[in-house]
Amino acid sequence: MNPHDKTGWTPLPHSDEDLKRARSVPDTPQTRSDTYRLAWDDETFMTRRELRPVRLQLELLKPEMALAERGIRSTVILFGGARIPEPGGEAWAAKNEQQKTNLEKNSRYYAEARKFARLCSEQSAKSYYREYVVVTGGGPGVMEAGNRGAADCGAPTIGLNIVLPHEQAPNVYVTPELCFNFHYFAIRKMHFMMRAKAMAVFPGGFGTMDELFEGLTLIQTGRMERVPVILFGKAFWEKAINLSFLAEQGTISPGDEQLISYVETAEDAWGHIAAFYKLG
């Protein structure tokens, strides 16, 4: 009986306590059987196809709890190409001389992403890092630049990594306690959008396009409030996607193009956000 409980009710043991007890039993054929293991401590069971709904819930809940416990209320997302190098760095992903030239030219976006993240983090400091916290996909390229810019001024910064066929390790600038790993793209996308106060999108490939259009669709359909959607590099984006053409064809509504703002510099991007939220 709990001596501090005057009702006589004994609380159930904590799951950690039962886990230790379950692992300390004698070694017998029965205790070695997978069926004897506690269900949530059985990796073979937890990774079965039938357990997918449970894994989806856990993957949503784990980062949500960590961010809430940290007091993080809002974020600024940085999307962009993993292949864009740091200025002066090696264009490691280039497959030919043309790609090498273009990636090296686009390295200026690494510098702008780093600078933009610093500006966001300076604003975030005013709320004790509860608002406008920089979040990226946690990998190299523009993602690294975003986390690095926040780390430059001592700000916490989030990385939402995902398991890929070619292993993506988290970049070293992500705050370790805010570094997450996902199996499900869908849950990862939810975590990007759930706290987003702005989306800053730099030149990138299929993944960047996917994330951009996911956000635009949620805003267009009213599933999330409108937030600034800022594209760095007008010349790049007007060649990559032709929103005016889509409007002419009637596949998007007139005015949907106005959901996007084009900028060239970090200062211009932060200016859009500050104006949108009337920040002093």
XYZ file of C-alpha atoms in Angstrom:
280
model
C 0.000 0.000 0.000
C 1.162 3.496 -0.787
C 1.766 5.160 2.643
C 0.929 8.572 1.173
C -2.407 7.408 -0.210
C -5.140 7.682 2.461
C -7.713 5.896 0.289
C -5.948 2.547 0.393
C -5.700 2.483 -3.426
C -2.368 1.279 -4.794
C -1.297 2.851 -8.122
C -0.447 0.507 -10.978
C 3.294 0.008 -11.537
C 4.942 2.245 -14.108
C 5.649 0.558 -17.444
C 9.403 1.110 -16.966
C 9.238 -0.878 -13.740
C 7.401 -3.735 -15.389
C 9.866 -3.757 -18.264
C 12.753 -4.272 -15.839
C 10.847 -7.058 -14.090
C 9.970 -8.758 -17.370
C 13.627 -8.754 -18.416
C 14.927 -10.063 -15.106
C 13.074 -13.398 -15.107
C 14.949 -16.714 -15.322
C 16.151 -17.752 -18.777
C 13.864 -20.568 -19.902
C 12.355 -21.688 -23.214
C 9.161 -19.949 -22.157
C 10.757 -16.586 -21.342
C 12.818 -16.707 -24.557
C 9.681 -17.016 -26.645
C 8.622 -13.901 -28.551
C 5.081 -14.420 -27.333
C 6.227 -13.857 -23.743
C 7.670 -10.418 -24.432
C 5.636 -7.378 -23.510
C 3.859 -6.304 -26.693
C 5.333 -2.791 -26.829
C 8.832 -4.180 -26.148
C 8.616 -6.677 -29.006
C 10.181 -5.167 -32.157
C 9.068 -8.087 -34.314
C 5.486 -7.559 -33.224
C 5.603 -3.742 -33.442
C 6.873 -3.828 -37.032
C 4.171 -6.162 -38.323
C 1.986 -4.807 -41.117
C -1.095 -5.040 -38.906
C 0.508 -2.615 -36.431
C 0.831 0.200 -38.981
C -1.996 2.265 -37.415
C -0.233 2.101 -34.045
C 3.108 3.117 -35.569
C 1.466 6.050 -37.335
C 0.042 7.236 -34.038
C 3.364 6.833 -32.218
C 5.236 8.707 -34.939
C 2.779 11.581 -34.654
C 2.838 11.600 -30.868
C 6.560 11.336 -30.086
C 7.718 14.606 -31.749
C 4.522 16.380 -30.695
C 5.213 15.625 -27.043
C 8.869 16.663 -27.311
C 8.032 19.985 -28.988
C 5.222 20.717 -26.542
C 7.447 19.952 -23.551
C 10.029 22.355 -25.005
C 7.324 25.033 -25.253
C 7.691 25.482 -29.031
C 4.516 27.059 -30.368
C 5.419 28.082 -33.921
C 8.040 27.432 -36.568
C 9.450 28.780 -39.810
C 10.055 26.037 -42.372
C 13.069 26.017 -44.669
C 12.645 23.714 -47.658
C 15.269 23.330 -50.372
C 17.672 21.121 -52.227
C 19.909 18.692 -50.357
C 22.407 18.912 -53.231
C 23.129 22.642 -53.037
C 26.652 23.063 -51.614
C 28.063 25.651 -49.264
C 29.794 28.482 -51.185
C 33.236 27.181 -52.046
C 32.198 23.637 -51.215
C 32.131 20.587 -53.444
C 29.078 19.943 -55.637
C 29.079 16.299 -54.525
C 25.833 15.400 -56.286
C 26.798 16.675 -59.749
C 26.643 14.030 -62.491
C 28.226 16.165 -65.211
C 29.980 19.501 -65.724
C 26.743 21.364 -66.418
C 25.205 20.218 -63.135
C 28.433 21.038 -61.300
C 28.410 24.574 -62.694
C 24.758 25.117 -61.829
C 25.001 23.692 -58.326
C 28.028 25.839 -57.573
C 26.174 28.873 -58.912
C 23.189 28.022 -56.707
C 25.421 27.824 -53.642
C 24.440 31.443 -52.988
C 21.128 30.040 -51.752
C 23.008 28.166 -49.029
C 24.354 31.506 -47.826
C 20.918 33.157 -48.005
C 19.264 30.260 -46.156
C 21.840 30.509 -43.391
C 21.328 34.267 -43.118
C 17.524 33.927 -43.213
C 17.610 31.357 -40.403
C 19.645 33.779 -38.294
C 17.022 36.483 -38.814
C 14.240 34.089 -37.807
C 16.182 33.012 -34.749
C 16.804 36.591 -33.634
C 13.036 37.073 -33.617
C 12.595 33.714 -31.903
C 14.867 34.823 -29.060
C 12.336 37.516 -28.146
C 9.867 34.770 -27.177
C 12.515 32.650 -25.430
C 12.586 30.420 -28.512
C 8.916 29.509 -28.401
C 7.937 31.249 -31.663
C 9.503 31.289 -35.150
C 11.797 28.331 -34.435
C 13.626 27.188 -37.581
C 12.706 23.705 -38.807
C 14.231 21.843 -41.756
C 14.330 18.321 -43.115
C 17.508 17.795 -41.123
C 19.738 16.803 -44.024
C 22.479 18.478 -46.089
C 22.360 21.422 -48.486
C 19.750 24.090 -47.807
C 18.536 22.100 -44.799
C 21.989 22.214 -43.251
C 22.218 25.933 -43.979
C 18.948 26.567 -42.153
C 19.928 24.671 -39.041
C 23.394 26.193 -39.192
C 22.056 29.744 -39.325
C 20.019 29.140 -36.189
C 22.965 27.502 -34.437
C 25.148 30.501 -35.361
C 23.262 32.586 -32.816
C 22.753 29.870 -30.234
C 19.107 29.210 -31.082
C 17.444 25.792 -30.914
C 16.574 24.377 -34.308
C 14.532 21.375 -35.401
C 15.419 18.631 -37.892
C 12.765 16.260 -39.255
C 14.798 13.500 -40.858
C 13.394 10.515 -42.687
C 14.714 7.029 -43.394
C 15.659 6.789 -47.082
C 17.168 4.028 -49.247
C 20.398 6.019 -49.289
C 20.976 6.833 -45.649
C 20.456 10.482 -44.705
C 22.277 11.355 -41.516
C 21.193 14.450 -39.581
C 23.393 17.473 -40.148
C 25.486 18.457 -37.143
C 23.692 21.776 -36.594
C 20.324 20.322 -35.550
C 19.675 20.649 -31.823
C 20.143 17.039 -30.635
C 17.023 17.085 -28.430
C 15.016 18.373 -31.424
C 16.348 15.881 -33.969
C 13.637 13.460 -35.077
C 13.519 10.534 -37.484
C 10.491 9.380 -39.453
C 9.408 6.332 -41.392
C 6.182 7.835 -42.761
C 6.392 10.814 -45.113
C 2.779 11.703 -44.288
C 3.430 12.118 -40.557
C 6.609 14.061 -41.234
C 4.629 16.455 -43.432
C 2.074 16.926 -40.676
C 4.809 17.954 -38.262
C 6.174 20.460 -40.762
C 2.777 22.125 -41.136
C 1.243 21.884 -37.657
C 3.201 24.823 -36.221
C 4.246 26.646 -39.399
C 4.008 30.438 -39.456
C 5.906 30.706 -42.744
C 7.393 28.563 -45.504
C 10.663 29.599 -47.117
C 11.388 27.493 -50.192
C 14.742 27.477 -51.935
C 15.623 25.828 -55.262
C 15.363 22.065 -55.052
C 14.103 18.910 -56.675
C 11.168 16.530 -56.350
C 11.156 16.564 -52.545
C 11.162 20.348 -52.396
C 8.375 20.530 -55.010
C 6.334 17.998 -53.070
C 6.645 19.968 -49.846
C 5.865 23.277 -51.566
C 2.698 22.008 -53.232
C 1.589 20.208 -50.094
C 1.631 23.535 -48.253
C -0.027 25.435 -51.097
C -2.797 22.850 -51.331
C -3.534 23.040 -47.620
C -3.738 26.834 -47.802
C -5.749 26.877 -51.039
C -8.322 24.446 -49.649
C -8.572 26.188 -46.294
C -7.183 23.243 -44.342
C -4.625 25.536 -42.753
C -4.521 29.271 -42.223
C -2.729 31.343 -44.807
C 0.936 31.866 -44.003
C 3.671 33.542 -46.056
C 4.968 31.195 -48.763
C 8.267 32.669 -49.901
C 10.218 31.365 -52.892
C 13.881 32.296 -53.145
C 15.072 32.829 -56.725
C 12.328 34.063 -59.046
C 14.229 33.102 -62.196
C 14.596 29.508 -60.992
C 10.994 29.089 -59.932
C 9.426 30.709 -62.994
C 11.237 28.148 -65.127
C 10.539 25.248 -62.779
C 6.791 25.931 -62.396
C 4.532 28.169 -64.475
C 1.688 29.281 -62.220
C 0.441 31.851 -64.741
C -0.024 29.037 -67.247
C -2.004 27.008 -64.719
C -4.252 30.004 -64.071
C -4.744 30.546 -67.827
C -5.713 26.905 -68.217
C -8.225 27.192 -65.394
C -6.611 24.457 -63.323
C -6.050 26.914 -60.476
C -8.206 29.907 -59.637
C -7.236 33.437 -60.651
C -5.319 34.906 -57.758
C -3.951 31.603 -56.493
C -0.560 32.732 -57.800
C -0.710 35.470 -55.169
C -0.262 32.862 -52.440
C 3.448 33.018 -53.332
C 5.996 35.795 -52.859
C 9.333 35.800 -54.687
C 12.491 37.105 -53.051
C 16.217 37.108 -53.684
C 17.608 37.897 -50.241
C 17.143 36.826 -46.639
C 16.304 40.390 -45.639
C 13.474 40.591 -48.166
C 12.107 37.238 -46.992
C 12.089 38.240 -43.351
C 10.516 41.559 -44.341
C 7.544 39.676 -45.831
C 7.068 37.706 -42.629
C 7.452 40.743 -40.379
C 4.916 42.680 -42.449
C 2.462 39.785 -42.538
C 2.483 39.418 -38.730
C 3.031 43.128 -38.015
C 6.195 42.462 -36.054
C 8.025 45.437 -34.637
